[in-house]
CSV table of C-alpha atoms and ligand atoms in Angstrom, one decimal:
chain,number,residue,atom,x,y,z
A,1,UNK,CA,0.0,0.0,0.0
A,2,UNK,CA,1.3,3.5,-0.8
A,3,UNK,CA,2.0,5.2,2.5
A,4,UNK,CA,-0.3,8.2,2.2
A,5,UNK,CA,-2.5,7.0,-0.8
A,6,UNK,CA,-1.7,10.3,-2.5
A,7,UNK,CA,-3.4,8.9,-5.7
A,8,UNK,CA,-6.8,9.4,-3.9
A,9,UNK,CA,-9.0,12.4,-3.1
A,10,UNK,CA,-9.2,13.2,0.6
A,11,UNK,CA,-12.7,11.7,1.0
A,12,UNK,CA,-11.7,8.5,-0.9
A,13,UNK,CA,-8.6,8.2,1.3
A,14,UNK,CA,-10.9,8.2,4.4
A,15,UNK,CA,-12.9,5.3,3.0
A,16,UNK,CA,-9.7,3.2,2.8
A,17,UNK,CA,-9.9,2.6,6.5
A,18,UNK,CA,-13.3,1.0,6.2
A,19,UNK,CA,-13.9,-2.8,5.8
A,20,UNK,CA,-13.8,-4.3,2.3
A,21,UNK,CA,-17.6,-4.7,2.3
A,22,UNK,CA,-18.1,-1.0,3.2
A,23,UNK,CA,-15.6,0.1,0.6
A,24,UNK,CA,-17.6,-1.9,-2.0
A,25,UNK,CA,-20.8,-0.4,-0.8
A,26,UNK,CA,-19.2,3.1,-1.3
A,27,UNK,CA,-18.1,2.2,-4.8
A,28,UNK,CA,-21.6,1.2,-5.8
A,29,UNK,CA,-23.0,4.4,-4.4
A,30,UNK,CA,-23.7,7.5,-6.5
A,31,UNK,CA,-20.8,10.0,-6.9
A,32,UNK,CA,-20.4,13.3,-8.7
A,33,UNK,CA,-17.6,14.1,-11.1
A,34,UNK,CA,-17.7,17.7,-12.2
A,35,UNK,CA,-16.2,17.2,-15.7
A,36,UNK,CA,-15.7,20.4,-17.7
A,37,UNK,CA,-18.8,20.1,-19.9
A,38,UNK,CA,-21.0,19.3,-16.9
A,39,UNK,CA,-19.8,22.6,-15.5
A,40,UNK,CA,-20.7,24.4,-18.7
A,41,UNK,CA,-24.2,23.0,-18.5
A,42,UNK,CA,-24.5,23.8,-14.8
A,43,UNK,CA,-23.6,27.4,-15.6
A,44,UNK,CA,-26.4,27.6,-18.1
A,45,UNK,CA,-28.9,26.1,-15.7
A,46,UNK,CA,-27.7,28.6,-13.1
A,47,UNK,CA,-28.3,31.4,-15.6
A,48,UNK,CA,-31.9,30.4,-15.7
A,49,UNK,CA,-32.0,30.7,-11.9
A,50,UNK,CA,-30.6,34.2,-12.0
A,51,UNK,CA,-32.8,35.3,-14.8
A,52,UNK,CA,-35.3,38.1,-13.9
A,53,UNK,CA,-38.9,37.2,-14.1
A,54,UNK,CA,-40.1,38.3,-17.6
A,55,UNK,CA,-43.2,37.5,-19.6
A,56,UNK,CA,-41.4,35.0,-21.8
A,57,UNK,CA,-39.0,33.0,-19.6
A,58,UNK,CA,-36.1,31.1,-21.2
A,59,UNK,CA,-36.2,27.3,-21.1
A,60,UNK,CA,-33.7,24.6,-21.8
A,61,UNK,CA,-34.1,21.1,-23.2
A,62,UNK,CA,-31.2,18.8,-22.2
A,63,UNK,CA,-30.8,15.9,-24.7
A,64,UNK,CA,-28.5,13.0,-24.7
A,65,UNK,CA,-28.2,9.2,-25.1
A,66,UNK,CA,-29.6,7.1,-22.4
A,67,UNK,CA,-27.2,6.4,-19.4
A,68,UNK,CA,-25.0,9.4,-20.4
A,69,UNK,CA,-25.4,11.5,-17.3
A,70,UNK,CA,-28.4,13.8,-17.9
A,71,UNK,CA,-30.3,13.0,-14.7
A,72,UNK,CA,-27.1,13.0,-12.6
A,73,UNK,CA,-26.4,16.5,-14.0
A,74,UNK,CA,-29.8,18.0,-13.3
A,75,UNK,CA,-30.0,16.4,-9.9
A,76,UNK,CA,-26.6,18.0,-9.1
A,77,UNK,CA,-28.2,21.3,-10.0
A,78,UNK,CA,-31.0,20.6,-7.6
A,79,UNK,CA,-28.6,19.7,-4.8
A,80,UNK,CA,-26.7,22.9,-5.3
A,81,UNK,CA,-30.0,24.8,-4.9
A,82,UNK,CA,-31.8,22.9,-2.2
A,83,UNK,CA,-35.2,23.3,-0.8
A,84,UNK,CA,-35.3,25.1,2.5
A,85,UNK,CA,-37.9,24.8,5.3
A,86,UNK,CA,-40.2,27.6,5.9
A,87,UNK,CA,-42.1,26.7,9.1
A,88,UNK,CA,-44.1,29.9,9.1
A,89,UNK,CA,-45.2,29.7,5.4
A,90,UNK,CA,-47.6,27.4,3.7
A,91,UNK,CA,-44.9,25.6,1.8
A,92,UNK,CA,-41.2,25.1,1.7
A,93,UNK,CA,-39.0,27.5,-0.3
A,94,UNK,CA,-37.9,25.6,-3.4
A,95,UNK,CA,-36.0,27.6,-6.1
A,96,UNK,CA,-35.6,24.5,-8.1
A,97,UNK,CA,-37.8,21.4,-8.4
A,98,UNK,CA,-37.1,18.1,-10.0
A,99,UNK,CA,-40.0,16.0,-11.2
A,100,UNK,CA,-40.4,13.1,-13.6
A,101,UNK,CA,-42.8,13.4,-16.5
A,102,UNK,CA,-45.7,11.0,-16.0
A,103,UNK,CA,-45.4,7.8,-18.1
A,104,UNK,CA,-48.3,9.2,-20.3
A,105,UNK,CA,-49.1,12.9,-20.9
A,106,UNK,CA,-51.6,13.2,-18.2
A,107,UNK,CA,-52.1,16.6,-16.6
A,108,UNK,CA,-53.6,15.2,-13.4
A,109,UNK,CA,-50.8,12.8,-12.8
A,110,UNK,CA,-48.3,15.5,-13.4
A,111,UNK,CA,-49.9,17.7,-10.7
A,112,UNK,CA,-50.0,14.7,-8.4
A,113,UNK,CA,-46.3,14.4,-8.8
A,114,UNK,CA,-45.7,18.0,-7.9
A,115,UNK,CA,-48.1,17.9,-5.0
A,116,UNK,CA,-46.3,14.8,-3.7
A,117,UNK,CA,-43.0,16.6,-3.8
A,118,UNK,CA,-44.4,19.4,-1.8
A,119,UNK,CA,-45.9,17.0,0.7
A,120,UNK,CA,-49.3,18.6,0.0
A,121,UNK,CA,-52.4,16.7,0.8
A,122,UNK,CA,-54.7,16.1,-2.1
A,123,UNK,CA,-57.3,13.6,-3.3
A,124,UNK,CA,-56.1,11.8,-6.4
A,125,UNK,CA,-59.7,11.8,-7.6
A,126,UNK,CA,-59.9,15.6,-7.3
A,127,UNK,CA,-60.9,17.5,-10.4
A,128,UNK,CA,-57.9,18.6,-12.6
A,129,UNK,CA,-58.7,22.3,-12.3
A,130,UNK,CA,-58.7,22.1,-8.5
A,131,UNK,CA,-55.3,20.4,-8.6
A,132,UNK,CA,-54.0,23.0,-10.9
A,133,UNK,CA,-55.2,25.7,-8.6
A,134,UNK,CA,-53.4,24.1,-5.7
A,135,UNK,CA,-50.2,23.5,-7.7
A,136,UNK,CA,-50.1,27.2,-8.8
A,137,UNK,CA,-50.7,28.4,-5.3
A,138,UNK,CA,-48.1,26.2,-3.7
A,139,UNK,CA,-45.5,26.8,-6.4
A,140,UNK,CA,-46.0,30.6,-5.9
A,141,UNK,CA,-45.5,30.1,-2.2
A,142,UNK,CA,-42.4,28.0,-2.8
A,143,UNK,CA,-41.0,30.8,-5.0
A,144,UNK,CA,-40.1,28.3,-7.6
A,145,UNK,CA,-37.8,29.6,-10.4
A,146,UNK,CA,-36.8,26.5,-12.3
A,147,UNK,CA,-38.9,23.4,-12.9
A,148,UNK,CA,-36.9,20.4,-14.1
A,149,UNK,CA,-38.9,17.7,-15.9
A,150,UNK,CA,-37.0,14.5,-16.5
A,151,UNK,CA,-37.9,11.8,-19.0
A,152,UNK,CA,-39.9,14.4,-20.9
A,153,UNK,CA,-39.9,12.2,-24.0
A,154,UNK,CA,-42.4,10.1,-22.2
A,155,UNK,CA,-45.1,12.4,-23.4
A,156,UNK,CA,-44.8,10.8,-26.8
A,157,UNK,CA,-46.6,7.8,-25.2
A,158,UNK,CA,-50.0,9.5,-25.8
A,159,UNK,CA,-52.1,10.6,-28.7
A,160,UNK,CA,-51.1,13.8,-30.5
A,161,UNK,CA,-54.0,15.5,-28.9
A,162,UNK,CA,-52.9,14.6,-25.4
A,163,UNK,CA,-49.3,15.5,-26.2
A,164,UNK,CA,-50.4,18.9,-27.3
A,165,UNK,CA,-52.6,19.4,-24.2
A,166,UNK,CA,-49.7,18.4,-21.9
A,167,UNK,CA,-47.3,20.8,-23.6
A,168,UNK,CA,-49.9,23.6,-23.2
A,169,UNK,CA,-50.0,22.8,-19.5
A,170,UNK,CA,-46.2,23.4,-19.4
A,171,UNK,CA,-46.6,26.7,-21.3
A,172,UNK,CA,-49.4,27.8,-19.0
A,173,UNK,CA,-47.3,27.0,-15.9
A,174,UNK,CA,-44.3,28.8,-17.3
A,175,UNK,CA,-46.3,31.9,-18.2
A,176,UNK,CA,-48.4,32.0,-15.1
A,177,UNK,CA,-45.6,31.5,-12.6
A,178,UNK,CA,-42.9,33.1,-14.8
A,179,UNK,CA,-40.6,30.1,-14.2
A,180,UNK,CA,-38.1,28.5,-16.5
A,181,UNK,CA,-38.6,24.8,-17.5
A,182,UNK,CA,-35.7,22.4,-18.0
A,183,UNK,CA,-36.9,19.4,-20.0
A,184,UNK,CA,-34.6,16.4,-19.9
A,185,UNK,CA,-34.7,13.4,-22.2
A,186,UNK,CA,-33.4,11.4,-25.1
A,187,UNK,CA,-33.5,12.9,-28.6
A,188,UNK,CA,-37.1,11.9,-28.9
A,189,UNK,CA,-37.8,14.7,-26.4
A,190,UNK,CA,-37.0,17.2,-29.2
A,191,UNK,CA,-39.5,15.4,-31.4
A,192,UNK,CA,-42.1,15.6,-28.6
A,193,UNK,CA,-41.6,19.3,-28.2
A,194,UNK,CA,-42.0,19.9,-31.9
A,195,UNK,CA,-45.7,18.9,-31.5
A,196,UNK,CA,-46.2,22.4,-30.2
A,197,UNK,CA,-44.0,24.7,-32.3
A,198,UNK,CA,-44.9,27.8,-30.3
A,199,UNK,CA,-43.5,26.1,-27.2
A,200,UNK,CA,-40.6,24.4,-29.0
A,201,UNK,CA,-39.0,27.7,-30.1
A,202,UNK,CA,-38.9,28.8,-26.4
A,203,UNK,CA,-36.5,25.9,-25.6
A,204,UNK,CA,-32.8,26.1,-26.1
A,205,UNK,CA,-31.5,22.6,-26.9
A,206,UNK,CA,-28.3,21.5,-25.1
A,207,UNK,CA,-26.8,18.3,-26.1
A,208,UNK,CA,-24.9,16.0,-23.8
A,209,UNK,CA,-22.7,14.2,-26.3
A,210,UNK,CA,-21.0,10.9,-26.0
A,211,UNK,CA,-17.4,11.0,-24.9
A,212,UNK,CA,-14.7,10.9,-27.5
A,213,UNK,CA,-11.4,9.1,-27.2
A,214,UNK,CA,-9.4,12.2,-26.3
A,215,UNK,CA,-7.8,14.0,-23.4
A,216,UNK,CA,-11.2,14.9,-21.8
A,217,UNK,CA,-11.9,11.1,-21.5
A,218,UNK,CA,-8.4,10.6,-20.1
A,219,UNK,CA,-9.2,13.3,-17.5
A,220,UNK,CA,-12.5,11.6,-16.7
A,221,UNK,CA,-10.6,8.3,-16.1
A,222,UNK,CA,-8.2,10.2,-13.8
A,223,UNK,CA,-11.2,11.5,-11.8
A,224,UNK,CA,-12.5,7.9,-11.4
A,225,UNK,CA,-9.0,6.7,-10.4
A,226,UNK,CA,-8.9,9.4,-7.7
A,227,UNK,CA,-12.3,8.6,-6.3
A,228,UNK,CA,-12.4,4.8,-6.3
A,229,UNK,CA,-11.1,3.8,-2.9
A,230,UNK,CA,-8.4,1.3,-3.9
A,231,UNK,CA,-5.1,1.1,-1.9
A,232,UNK,CA,-2.9,1.2,-5.0
A,233,UNK,CA,-3.0,3.6,-8.0
A,234,UNK,CA,-4.6,2.2,-11.1
A,235,UNK,CA,-2.9,3.4,-14.3
A,236,UNK,CA,-6.1,4.1,-16.1
A,237,UNK,CA,-4.4,6.7,-18.4
A,238,UNK,CA,-2.1,3.9,-19.7
A,239,UNK,CA,-2.8,3.7,-23.4
A,240,UNK,CA,-3.9,0.0,-23.4
A,241,UNK,CA,-6.3,0.5,-20.5
A,242,UNK,CA,-7.6,3.8,-21.8
A,243,UNK,CA,-8.3,2.2,-25.2
A,244,UNK,CA,-9.9,-0.8,-23.6
A,245,UNK,CA,-12.2,1.3,-21.3
A,246,UNK,CA,-13.3,3.4,-24.2
A,247,UNK,CA,-14.2,0.3,-26.2
A,248,UNK,CA,-16.0,-1.3,-23.3
A,249,UNK,CA,-18.0,1.9,-22.5
A,250,UNK,CA,-18.4,3.2,-26.1
A,251,UNK,CA,-18.0,6.7,-24.7
A,252,UNK,CA,-21.0,6.4,-22.4
A,253,UNK,CA,-20.4,7.6,-18.8
A,254,UNK,CA,-23.0,5.2,-17.3
A,255,UNK,CA,-21.4,2.2,-19.0
A,256,UNK,CA,-17.9,3.4,-17.9
A,257,UNK,CA,-19.2,3.7,-14.3
A,258,UNK,CA,-20.5,0.1,-14.4
A,259,UNK,CA,-17.2,-1.2,-15.8
A,260,UNK,CA,-15.0,0.6,-13.4
A,261,UNK,CA,-17.2,-0.1,-10.3
A,262,UNK,CA,-17.1,-3.9,-11.2
A,263,UNK,CA,-13.4,-3.7,-11.8
A,264,UNK,CA,-12.8,-1.9,-8.5
A,265,UNK,CA,-14.9,-4.5,-6.6
A,266,UNK,CA,-12.8,-7.2,-8.2
A,267,UNK,CA,-9.6,-5.4,-7.3
A,268,UNK,CA,-10.7,-5.4,-3.7
A,269,UNK,CA,-11.9,-9.0,-3.6
A,270,UNK,CA,-8.8,-10.3,-5.3
A,271,UNK,CA,-6.5,-8.3,-3.0
A,272,UNK,CA,-4.8,-6.7,-6.0
A,273,UNK,CA,-6.1,-3.3,-4.9
A,274,UNK,CA,-5.7,-1.7,-8.3
A,275,UNK,CA,-7.4,-2.0,-11.7
A,276,UNK,CA,-5.2,-3.4,-14.5
A,277,UNK,CA,-5.8,-4.7,-18.0
A,278,UNK,CA,-6.0,-8.1,-16.4
A,279,UNK,CA,-8.8,-7.0,-14.1
A,280,UNK,CA,-10.8,-5.7,-17.2
A,281,UNK,CA,-10.2,-9.0,-19.0
A,282,UNK,CA,-11.8,-10.8,-16.1
A,283,UNK,CA,-15.1,-8.9,-16.3
A,284,UNK,CA,-17.8,-10.5,-18.2
A,285,UNK,CA,-18.8,-7.6,-20.4
A,286,UNK,CA,-20.9,-7.0,-23.5
A,287,UNK,CA,-20.5,-3.5,-25.0
A,288,UNK,CA,-23.8,-1.6,-25.1
A,289,UNK,CA,-24.2,-1.6,-28.9
A,290,UNK,CA,-23.9,-5.4,-28.9
A,291,UNK,CA,-26.3,-5.7,-26.0
A,292,UNK,CA,-28.8,-3.6,-28.0
A,293,UNK,CA,-28.3,-5.9,-31.0
A,294,UNK,CA,-28.9,-9.0,-28.9
A,295,UNK,CA,-31.9,-7.5,-27.4
A,296,UNK,CA,-33.4,-6.7,-30.8
A,297,UNK,CA,-32.8,-10.2,-32.2
A,298,UNK,CA,-34.4,-12.2,-29.4
B,1,LIG,N1,-21.1,13.5,-13.5
B,1,LIG,C1,-21.1,12.3,-13.1
B,1,LIG,N2,-20.3,11.8,-12.1
B,1,LIG,C2,-20.2,10.5,-11.8
B,1,LIG,N3,-21.0,9.6,-12.3
B,1,LIG,C3,-21.8,9.9,-13.3
B,1,LIG,C4,-22.0,11.3,-13.7
B,1,LIG,N4,-22.9,11.3,-14.7
B,1,LIG,C5,-23.3,10.1,-14.9
B,1,LIG,N5,-22.7,9.2,-14.0
B,1,LIG,C6,-23.0,7.8,-13.9
B,1,LIG,O1,-23.7,7.3,-15.0
B,1,LIG,C7,-24.9,6.7,-14.7
B,1,LIG,C8,-26.0,7.1,-15.7
B,1,LIG,O2,-26.2,8.5,-15.6
B,1,LIG,P1,-27.7,9.1,-15.6
B,1,LIG,O3,-28.7,8.2,-14.9
B,1,LIG,O4,-27.6,10.5,-15.2
B,1,LIG,O5,-28.0,9.0,-17.2
B,1,LIG,P2,-29.2,9.5,-18.1
B,1,LIG,O6,-28.6,10.2,-19.2
B,1,LIG,O7,-30.2,10.3,-17.2
B,1,LIG,O8,-29.9,8.2,-18.5
B,1,LIG,P3,-31.4,7.8,-19.0
B,1,LIG,O9,-31.6,8.5,-20.3
B,1,LIG,O10,-31.4,6.4,-19.1
B,1,LIG,O11,-32.3,8.3,-17.9
B,1,LIG,C9,-25.2,7.2,-13.3
B,1,LIG,O12,-25.9,6.3,-12.5
B,1,LIG,C10,-23.9,7.5,-12.7
B,1,LIG,O13,-23.4,6.3,-12.1
B,2,LIG,MG1,-32.1,9.8,-16.6
């Protein structure tokens, strides 16, 4: 073991003193890596928060492949702008709220999700206009500025008429409360928005691209290397390991996380305490594109 584990961040170093099982638990837990493009996007989200309330509020639609870090990014934005208690008021103060689009474009279910988040009592069978009134009132109390709606492509799971109606609800909320909306989804989300061109042109698209095999990817690997609590340094920037990790993950951060978490667990269980090419060879791994192909042919 290196004496001071200088290859690790301070918090990863602290984890080294835990048991193997606890270390593995930590490895499997969520972590945040503030890679440069994530910071660019966070800045744009923050700009929405700082924006004065105007009649036509700016909105963003964050698009990217599945498993490529969209939700992690917007949840980070929420963490950075937490809800605060307001015991004297009727609702908490929430500058930012994160909600998932209902699995079908259903206005009532959407309001239910918001009311649940605000711990507001309501009857699921209540009329939609009553729920809407309650939602507007509470979001005003909460001084909401940015409403993040994840999985927004799900609205495609309804008839064109219902898609339109749902998008009009978003427009209404944005106008009425003078809030910005951040839609998050796969590229289908853009298609969903186009259903209502008047709304679509109010959304600025931001793409979260796949990683390329370049220095940014190398730096991302370095961040993982510094955060995975292994006793010895893993030379993830080593050309052969770097190329292998890129091939296994196909430039997708979620896939990379799975590979590296599995490899780190293996490194602990084997006692090797670092990730080598050999560790990667031992993982039973099908690259995501191959997995999709297999899925489509069954
Ligand atoms: N900034 C980050 N730092 C650390 N890990 C990350 C980061 N972004 C993504 N990940 C890892 O990648 C996984 C997938 O990310 P996430 O769930 O955010 O993807 P997504 O784009 O929202 O996918 P989907 O479209 O399927 O909802 C996360 O569980 C997390 O392990
Ligand atoms: Mg997601």
